[in-house]
Amino acid sequence: MTENAHVSGSYWLDTAPGEPRPALDEDLTVDVAVIGAGIAGLSTARELARAGKGVAVLEAGRVAAGVTGHTTAKLTALHTLVYDKLRRTRGPDGAQLYARSQSEAVEHAAALVDELGIDCEWERRSAYTYVCDAGRVAEIKAEADAARAAGLPASFTTDTGLPFPVAGAVRVTGQAQFHPRKYLLALTDDLVAHGGRVYEHTTVHGLDESKPCRLSTGTGATVTARDVVVATHYPIFDRALLFTRLSPRRELVVAGPLDAARDPDGMYITPDEGTRSVRTAPYGKDGEGGEAGGQRLLIVTGEHFTPGTGDTRARFDHLSAWAGEHFPGVDLTHAWATQDNDPTDTVPLVGPLHAGARHVFVATGFGGWGLSGGIMAGRLLTALITGGTCAWSELYDPRRLRTAVREAPSFLKNQAEVALHFVGDRLRPAPPVDALPPGEGAVVRVDGHRLAVYRDDDGALHAVSPRCTHLGCLVAFNSAERAWECPCHGSRFDTDGKVVQGPATRPLERRDI
């Protein structure tokens, strides 16, 4: 990266640390157990508690500190170029249901902000999907037409607030952006006020789908519940084989203060250049010299890649350079990364975990749009669990089979890439341990055995098994974030093998070296 940008952690976490919650230390019986305290899990839990259910949320890390704590926090129903594809694959009715469900999620969040008086820097903004390549203008016009036909206030335009010309853009008015962690911390407080329980540092290892369901945890406690919601972003249970329908994608984020007069006044994304997303946020309300100094926080996202592949440092450099080129003079103060899961047929998977499931539900596959998707999932799952109805439950049902033929090309491509990593990564030559500089890691051979070895800044070696504890792919080292990553399904581990991100739930085994 440039000298001004460094992996300093998420701005959202820095500015809203939150109060710690206890780990679960005794057996517990509730109506509903929700696994995962991101926006999907907390939205579901809060809706259920308001409906009178006894709810417990089990989070392996901290509340809203995972994927939701590293988002770019755009709350919109415009999801890059989804509507033209949906009207071709799901028909006009499917596209309309998708638009309605996502738009209602935006407005549901707005109502909660007002109802609970949440100070989360809520702002209304127009959302844009743009291209600079004139050869893609027809694609943008088709998307604008499809989004408008689906019911969104969408139009085609060449006029944006970006500091460079665009060939064309879809604009959807009346969307929103906010501070996701401040919003979710307030939601958590409301959940607890209505009898809900929230436990941090409580990893779930096992699920028994008997009546009632039983969850085993890393703390040794057992949770008994009539219903279970798996909202861990990437499902931690493989019995539904959903990992075959999801492709993990990691993206980088850089941010820094920008003069308010240069605010592009909108939320922007382009599918070009490995994706570029631009927005600003209120800056300096807590004494950092922001609003009074006429500044906002510029947030630029892009460089998407499969976890465990390529040079992340070079990608940060590239993204920082792009931000500096288009917003010259911005001092990048924050840099972090986020991770999403793309479903093979575009539409998230929200509903029963598998064909035989009666009391276990899942929310996953939001494809980079987890804020509106997570809020939508909370409303949909609450309806299913409480016996209500939801107009779009069939659209998002994970058991859907009618789209299998349409999924086939993406499904086969995804599985081919997984197979390539599973076999090919084992055939690559391993560097010698002595070649590792401080701060770097690699999968090496020692006495005929493969080890994942990291050399810390003091020169000490840390060795773990290179086999991901999810399904056995070999991990690779991300030097920019100092983490081991699985390129097959996106599990991430720290340098001592502790799980940072699932679907893996068990650490990499320590090894002697």
XYZ file of C-alpha atoms in Angstrom:
513
model
C 0.000 0.000 0.000
C 0.923 3.619 -0.153
C 2.594 5.047 2.909
C -0.691 6.685 3.958
C -2.742 3.493 3.953
C -2.297 0.571 6.305
C -4.391 -2.309 7.613
C -5.574 -0.435 10.664
C -8.914 -2.146 11.170
C -12.495 -1.200 10.453
C -13.537 2.411 10.971
C -16.910 1.156 12.231
C -15.271 -0.872 14.991
C -12.893 1.941 15.908
C -15.726 4.431 16.414
C -18.242 2.158 18.147
C -16.407 -0.383 20.331
C -19.507 -1.390 22.307
C -19.817 -3.106 25.668
C -18.678 -6.736 25.967
C -21.250 -9.480 26.436
C -20.617 -12.632 28.512
C -19.824 -16.070 27.155
C -22.404 -18.777 27.745
C -21.294 -20.721 30.844
C -24.353 -22.845 31.659
C -26.972 -24.925 29.877
C -29.844 -22.918 28.471
C -33.363 -23.563 27.145
C -35.065 -21.029 24.850
C -37.700 -20.911 22.134
C -35.197 -19.925 19.428
C -31.397 -20.062 19.307
C -29.783 -17.768 16.733
C -26.192 -18.559 15.752
C -24.355 -15.428 14.634
C -24.636 -11.796 15.765
C -24.324 -9.991 12.456
C -27.151 -8.066 10.855
C -29.059 -11.195 9.766
C -28.841 -12.858 13.176
C -29.584 -9.766 15.247
C -32.419 -8.626 12.967
C -33.999 -12.080 13.255
C -33.520 -12.265 17.013
C -34.946 -8.802 17.605
C -38.030 -9.488 15.465
C -38.627 -12.782 17.279
C -38.229 -11.217 20.720
C -40.727 -8.516 19.765
C -43.077 -11.348 18.719
C -42.862 -12.811 22.219
C -40.310 -15.568 21.655
C -37.569 -16.385 24.147
C -34.371 -15.889 22.126
C -30.659 -16.461 22.675
C -27.966 -15.233 20.273
C -24.691 -17.172 20.218
C -21.713 -15.351 18.684
C -18.247 -16.867 18.267
C -16.583 -13.435 18.413
C -18.028 -10.013 19.210
C -21.451 -8.633 18.327
C -21.474 -7.021 14.858
C -17.695 -7.364 14.578
C -17.532 -9.889 11.751
C -18.660 -9.275 8.180
C -21.219 -6.658 9.244
C -18.524 -4.756 11.135
C -16.408 -4.564 7.980
C -19.060 -3.635 5.411
C -19.178 -0.407 3.416
C -22.659 0.090 4.938
C -24.794 0.933 1.917
C -28.446 0.081 2.513
C -30.064 -0.109 -0.883
C -32.248 -2.229 -3.141
C -29.984 -1.504 -6.146
C -27.595 -4.450 -6.199
C -25.191 -3.674 -9.047
C -26.729 -5.433 -12.088
C -29.219 -7.897 -10.589
C -32.621 -6.933 -12.034
C -32.078 -7.589 -15.716
C -30.753 -11.034 -14.805
C -33.655 -11.707 -12.441
C -36.348 -10.883 -14.981
C -34.687 -13.359 -17.353
C -34.154 -16.140 -14.782
C -37.073 -15.606 -12.367
C -39.455 -13.668 -14.577
C -40.974 -10.230 -13.968
C -42.774 -11.425 -10.834
C -39.531 -12.699 -9.296
C -37.748 -9.424 -10.016
C -40.637 -7.479 -8.488
C -40.617 -9.620 -5.340
C -36.873 -9.131 -4.988
C -37.209 -5.351 -5.354
C -40.122 -5.208 -2.943
C -38.402 -7.322 -0.282
C -35.185 -5.301 -0.434
C -36.976 -1.933 -0.522
C -39.127 -2.876 2.445
C -35.931 -3.812 4.306
C -34.580 -0.291 3.773
C -37.793 1.263 5.048
C -37.998 -1.174 7.961
C -34.546 -0.024 9.088
C -35.608 3.613 8.718
C -38.631 2.955 10.922
C -36.473 1.306 13.592
C -34.027 4.221 13.580
C -36.954 6.562 14.262
C -38.701 4.272 16.747
C -35.628 3.572 18.873
C -33.996 6.963 18.356
C -30.806 5.329 17.064
C -27.919 7.735 16.500
C -26.306 5.827 13.641
C -25.517 8.619 11.160
C -28.552 7.720 9.041
C -28.573 9.519 5.694
C -30.731 9.234 2.605
C -28.739 8.997 -0.617
C -29.278 7.962 -4.221
C -27.585 4.724 -5.268
C -25.794 4.397 -8.604
C -24.428 1.538 -10.674
C -22.130 3.101 -13.265
C -19.760 2.158 -16.080
C -17.030 4.154 -17.782
C -16.823 1.793 -20.740
C -19.139 2.981 -23.524
C -19.408 -0.630 -24.658
C -21.420 -1.448 -21.513
C -23.998 1.344 -21.778
C -26.610 -0.990 -23.288
C -26.186 -3.228 -20.243
C -26.745 -0.271 -17.917
C -29.834 0.861 -19.847
C -31.265 -2.648 -19.657
C -30.661 -2.694 -15.897
C -32.347 0.687 -15.444
C -35.354 -0.555 -17.403
C -35.516 -3.827 -15.435
C -35.158 -2.084 -12.062
C -37.887 0.397 -12.974
C -40.173 -2.420 -14.166
C -39.519 -4.197 -10.849
C -40.883 -1.181 -9.002
C -37.796 0.807 -8.043
C -37.511 4.590 -8.659
C -34.787 3.881 -11.220
C -33.561 5.860 -14.207
C -30.662 5.960 -16.654
C -28.307 8.925 -16.341
C -24.887 10.156 -17.332
C -24.884 12.806 -14.607
C -23.297 11.825 -11.281
C -21.372 13.528 -8.495
C -18.228 11.513 -9.184
C -15.080 13.510 -10.012
C -14.768 11.782 -13.394
C -17.123 11.218 -16.346
C -19.146 8.043 -16.678
C -20.587 6.488 -19.821
C -23.847 5.682 -18.092
C -25.405 4.848 -14.753
C -28.526 3.439 -13.145
C -29.773 5.785 -10.435
C -32.228 4.743 -7.714
C -33.363 7.520 -5.397
C -34.368 7.328 -1.737
C -31.820 4.771 -0.553
C -29.806 5.008 2.684
C -26.418 4.696 4.364
C -25.542 4.493 8.051
C -23.048 3.417 10.714
C -23.782 -0.333 10.829
C -22.274 -1.052 14.212
C -24.053 1.818 15.995
C -27.305 0.585 14.469
C -26.742 -3.023 15.555
C -25.530 -2.186 19.052
C -28.797 -0.287 19.565
C -30.729 -3.235 18.120
C -28.938 -5.532 20.565
C -29.928 -3.318 23.498
C -33.550 -3.426 22.344
C -33.369 -7.213 21.977
C -32.121 -7.565 25.552
C -34.778 -5.123 26.785
C -37.393 -7.505 25.367
C -35.984 -10.554 27.152
C -33.426 -11.702 24.589
C -30.019 -12.998 25.643
C -26.773 -12.331 23.799
C -23.583 -14.329 24.348
C -20.190 -13.509 22.838
C -17.136 -15.784 22.502
C -19.466 -18.790 22.300
C -18.680 -21.035 19.347
C -21.281 -23.598 18.286
C -19.774 -26.943 17.302
C -22.711 -29.320 16.959
C -26.393 -29.397 16.041
C -28.832 -32.184 16.924
C -32.087 -31.656 14.990
C -34.207 -33.718 17.367
C -37.352 -32.271 18.932
C -36.292 -30.015 20.553
C -33.013 -29.092 18.848
C -29.770 -29.137 20.812
C -26.617 -27.119 20.226
C -23.221 -27.983 21.704
C -20.809 -25.111 22.268
C -17.110 -24.571 22.757
C -17.751 -23.416 26.328
C -19.198 -26.831 27.208
C -22.744 -25.531 27.623
C -25.716 -26.997 25.754
C -28.534 -24.903 24.312
C -31.950 -26.506 23.867
C -34.362 -24.753 21.499
C -37.477 -25.511 19.507
C -36.062 -23.591 16.536
C -32.523 -22.752 15.423
C -31.383 -20.058 12.990
C -27.940 -20.418 11.368
C -26.879 -16.847 10.532
C -23.116 -17.291 10.439
C -22.701 -15.700 6.992
C -21.241 -18.947 5.606
C -23.241 -21.839 7.149
C -21.214 -23.760 9.741
C -23.166 -26.984 9.140
C -22.603 -28.885 5.884
C -25.593 -31.238 5.982
C -27.438 -29.111 3.391
C -24.375 -29.000 1.078
C -24.904 -25.260 0.695
C -21.142 -24.852 0.337
C -21.557 -26.195 -3.201
C -23.817 -23.227 -4.021
C -21.710 -20.469 -2.484
C -18.519 -18.820 -3.669
C -16.507 -16.755 -1.132
C -15.276 -13.349 -2.261
C -13.000 -10.980 -0.369
C -12.788 -7.230 -1.016
C -10.558 -4.463 0.304
C -11.564 -1.100 1.769
C -9.583 2.114 2.196
C -10.895 5.253 3.866
C -9.810 8.743 4.848
C -11.178 12.260 5.459
C -12.322 14.257 2.435
C -13.297 17.934 2.212
C -17.088 18.075 2.376
C -17.135 20.266 -0.738
C -15.756 17.276 -2.703
C -18.428 14.842 -1.514
C -19.781 12.934 -4.564
C -23.175 12.889 -2.810
C -24.290 9.358 -3.515
C -23.481 5.663 -3.170
C -21.654 4.356 -6.231
C -20.578 0.969 -7.535
C -19.227 -0.283 -10.857
C -18.622 -3.861 -12.010
C -15.556 -2.581 -13.884
C -11.949 -2.663 -12.640
C -12.484 -5.592 -10.289
C -15.340 -3.607 -8.710
C -15.112 -0.102 -7.333
C -17.499 1.200 -4.683
C -17.496 4.801 -3.421
C -19.450 6.545 -0.670
C -18.802 9.033 2.110
C -19.917 9.143 5.739
C -20.152 11.754 8.487
C -16.720 12.160 10.021
C -15.360 13.512 13.264
C -18.478 13.688 15.407
C -16.466 12.280 18.300
C -13.824 14.976 18.264
C -11.757 13.947 15.230
C -12.156 17.322 13.547
C -14.855 16.289 11.117
C -18.133 18.055 10.552
C -16.951 21.282 12.172
C -13.880 21.132 9.965
C -15.953 20.541 6.847
C -14.884 16.933 6.294
C -16.499 13.611 5.498
C -15.028 10.123 5.423
C -14.350 8.814 1.913
C -14.818 5.023 1.694
C -13.531 3.184 -1.385
C -13.967 -0.565 -1.855
C -12.814 -2.986 -4.545
C -10.195 -5.481 -5.754
C -12.394 -8.513 -5.115
C -10.589 -11.857 -5.021
C -10.902 -15.405 -3.711
C -9.530 -15.704 -0.155
C -6.080 -17.280 -0.048
C -5.087 -16.242 -3.576
C -2.727 -13.591 -4.892
C -0.875 -10.709 -3.286
C -3.179 -8.791 -0.946
C -0.593 -6.077 -0.298
C -0.389 -5.341 -4.020
C -4.174 -5.185 -4.166
C -4.237 -2.654 -1.326
C -1.639 -0.626 -3.227
C -3.771 -0.721 -6.358
C -6.933 0.353 -4.548
C -5.106 3.120 -2.676
C -3.636 4.372 -5.935
C -7.114 4.453 -7.512
C -8.459 6.452 -4.581
C -5.515 8.853 -4.812
C -5.953 9.294 -8.564
C -9.655 10.145 -8.388
C -9.630 11.936 -5.021
C -6.169 13.528 -4.928
C -4.857 14.714 -1.608
C -6.939 12.339 0.536
C -4.924 10.989 3.476
C -6.013 7.353 3.809
C -6.262 6.648 7.525
C -8.055 3.290 7.542
C -7.821 0.084 5.537
C -9.605 -3.196 6.114
C -11.143 -6.101 4.233
C -14.568 -7.654 4.035
C -15.855 -11.007 2.827
C -19.043 -12.027 1.046
C -20.575 -15.179 -0.380
C -22.029 -15.195 -3.879
C -24.876 -17.667 -4.525
C -24.688 -19.562 -7.790
C -28.105 -18.273 -8.926
C -27.833 -14.656 -7.704
C -30.571 -14.900 -5.043
C -29.738 -15.317 -1.311
C -30.634 -18.536 0.503
C -33.035 -17.802 3.370
C -35.389 -20.395 4.835
C -35.275 -24.037 5.976
C -31.702 -25.359 6.147
C -32.459 -28.434 4.033
C -35.361 -30.387 2.551
C -36.005 -32.331 5.746
C -35.569 -29.430 8.148
C -38.600 -28.459 10.207
C -37.050 -26.322 12.908
C -33.645 -25.282 11.554
C -33.313 -22.249 9.295
C -30.489 -20.511 7.455
C -29.669 -17.068 6.064
C -26.714 -16.843 3.690
C -25.514 -15.940 0.190
C -26.172 -12.193 0.232
C -23.629 -11.530 -2.513
C -22.228 -8.333 -1.006
C -25.631 -6.850 -0.116
C -26.005 -8.230 3.377
C -27.443 -5.112 5.021
C -30.745 -5.042 3.157
C -30.539 -8.833 2.784
C -30.012 -9.397 6.501
C -32.931 -7.172 7.475
C -35.092 -8.919 4.872
C -33.985 -12.292 6.272
C -34.977 -11.285 9.793
C -38.513 -10.522 8.683
C -38.803 -13.640 6.505
C -37.471 -16.055 9.148
C -39.643 -14.530 11.860
C -42.699 -15.162 9.679
C -41.671 -18.802 9.116
C -40.956 -19.456 12.799
C -44.090 -17.765 14.140
C -46.418 -19.322 11.567
C -46.932 -16.158 9.572
C -46.714 -15.640 5.827
C -44.179 -13.845 3.665
C -44.760 -13.043 0.005
C -41.165 -13.715 -0.994
C -40.434 -16.878 1.017
C -40.461 -19.035 -2.136
C -38.076 -16.682 -3.953
C -35.382 -17.108 -1.273
C -36.129 -20.724 -0.248
C -32.806 -22.663 -0.053
C -34.639 -25.830 -1.144
C -35.571 -24.343 -4.512
C -35.021 -26.838 -7.305
C -36.540 -25.149 -10.330
C -33.422 -23.007 -10.740
C -31.066 -26.013 -10.769
C -30.606 -25.962 -14.542
C -29.950 -22.212 -14.551
C -27.468 -22.670 -11.676
C -25.543 -25.396 -13.495
C -22.840 -23.260 -15.212
C -22.040 -21.261 -12.058
C -22.268 -24.399 -9.922
C -19.847 -26.322 -12.140
C -17.449 -23.387 -12.354
C -17.452 -23.033 -8.578
C -16.818 -26.730 -7.986
C -14.070 -26.810 -10.629
C -12.254 -23.999 -8.826
C -12.588 -25.818 -5.501
C -11.252 -29.039 -7.038
C -8.359 -27.136 -8.604
C -7.338 -25.777 -5.214
C -7.891 -29.075 -3.414
C -5.593 -30.947 -5.794
C -3.378 -28.267 -7.329
C -2.341 -26.602 -4.081
C -0.927 -29.944 -2.932
C 1.294 -30.143 -6.008
C 2.919 -26.750 -5.668
C 6.580 -26.635 -4.623
C 7.055 -25.559 -1.011
C 9.606 -22.857 -0.118
C 12.216 -23.561 2.564
C 11.491 -22.326 6.084
C 14.709 -20.310 6.144
C 13.402 -18.197 3.237
C 10.529 -16.770 5.305
C 11.154 -13.144 6.316
C 9.566 -11.698 9.494
C 5.846 -11.035 9.104
C 5.409 -13.647 6.384
C 3.984 -17.152 6.218
C 3.855 -20.047 3.775
C 2.995 -23.716 3.496
C 6.380 -25.455 3.653
C 7.766 -28.984 3.868
C 9.600 -30.070 7.000
C 10.860 -33.671 7.214
C 8.467 -34.653 4.438
C 5.423 -33.091 6.097
C 3.554 -29.972 5.006
C 3.260 -27.265 7.650
C 1.723 -23.804 7.614
C 4.503 -21.699 9.120
C 4.505 -18.035 10.107
C 7.565 -16.072 11.224
C 6.659 -13.248 13.607
C 8.383 -9.867 13.792
C 10.814 -11.206 16.407
C 11.822 -14.104 14.176
C 9.968 -16.834 16.098
C 8.212 -19.528 14.057
C 4.568 -20.517 14.543
C 3.524 -23.790 12.873
C 0.057 -25.235 12.363
C -1.529 -27.858 10.150
C -2.155 -26.479 6.645
C -5.407 -28.475 6.275
C -8.512 -26.350 6.748
C -10.678 -27.950 9.408
C -13.792 -27.409 7.296
C -13.228 -29.793 4.364
C -9.468 -30.215 4.169
C -8.265 -27.762 1.527
C -4.801 -26.288 2.062
C -4.706 -22.785 3.471
C -2.576 -19.929 2.103
C -1.106 -16.901 3.884
C -2.469 -13.370 3.540
C 0.530 -11.213 4.456
C -1.381 -7.919 4.527
C -3.805 -9.170 7.178
C -1.495 -11.822 8.659
C -4.026 -14.610 8.426
C -4.300 -18.113 6.988
C -7.121 -18.345 4.423
C -8.846 -21.275 2.749
C -9.381 -20.646 -0.994
C -12.110 -23.311 -1.219
C -14.783 -21.987 1.134
C -13.281 -18.896 2.753
C -12.437 -20.027 6.297
C -9.822 -17.809 7.930
C -7.460 -18.417 10.860
C -4.977 -16.301 12.800
C -1.266 -17.056 12.827
C -1.669 -19.523 15.704
C -4.552 -21.333 13.986
C -7.517 -19.846 15.856
C -10.678 -19.488 13.735
C -11.221 -15.901 12.592
C -14.014 -16.616 10.117
C -16.055 -19.715 9.263
C -17.384 -22.021 8.007
C -14.621 -23.786 9.966
C -15.399 -24.027 13.690
C -12.246 -25.827 14.852
C -8.740 -24.287 14.900
C -5.827 -25.458 12.804
C -3.874 -27.981 14.843
C -0.597 -26.749 16.330
C 2.579 -28.367 15.028
C 6.109 -28.498 16.381
C 8.915 -27.119 14.258
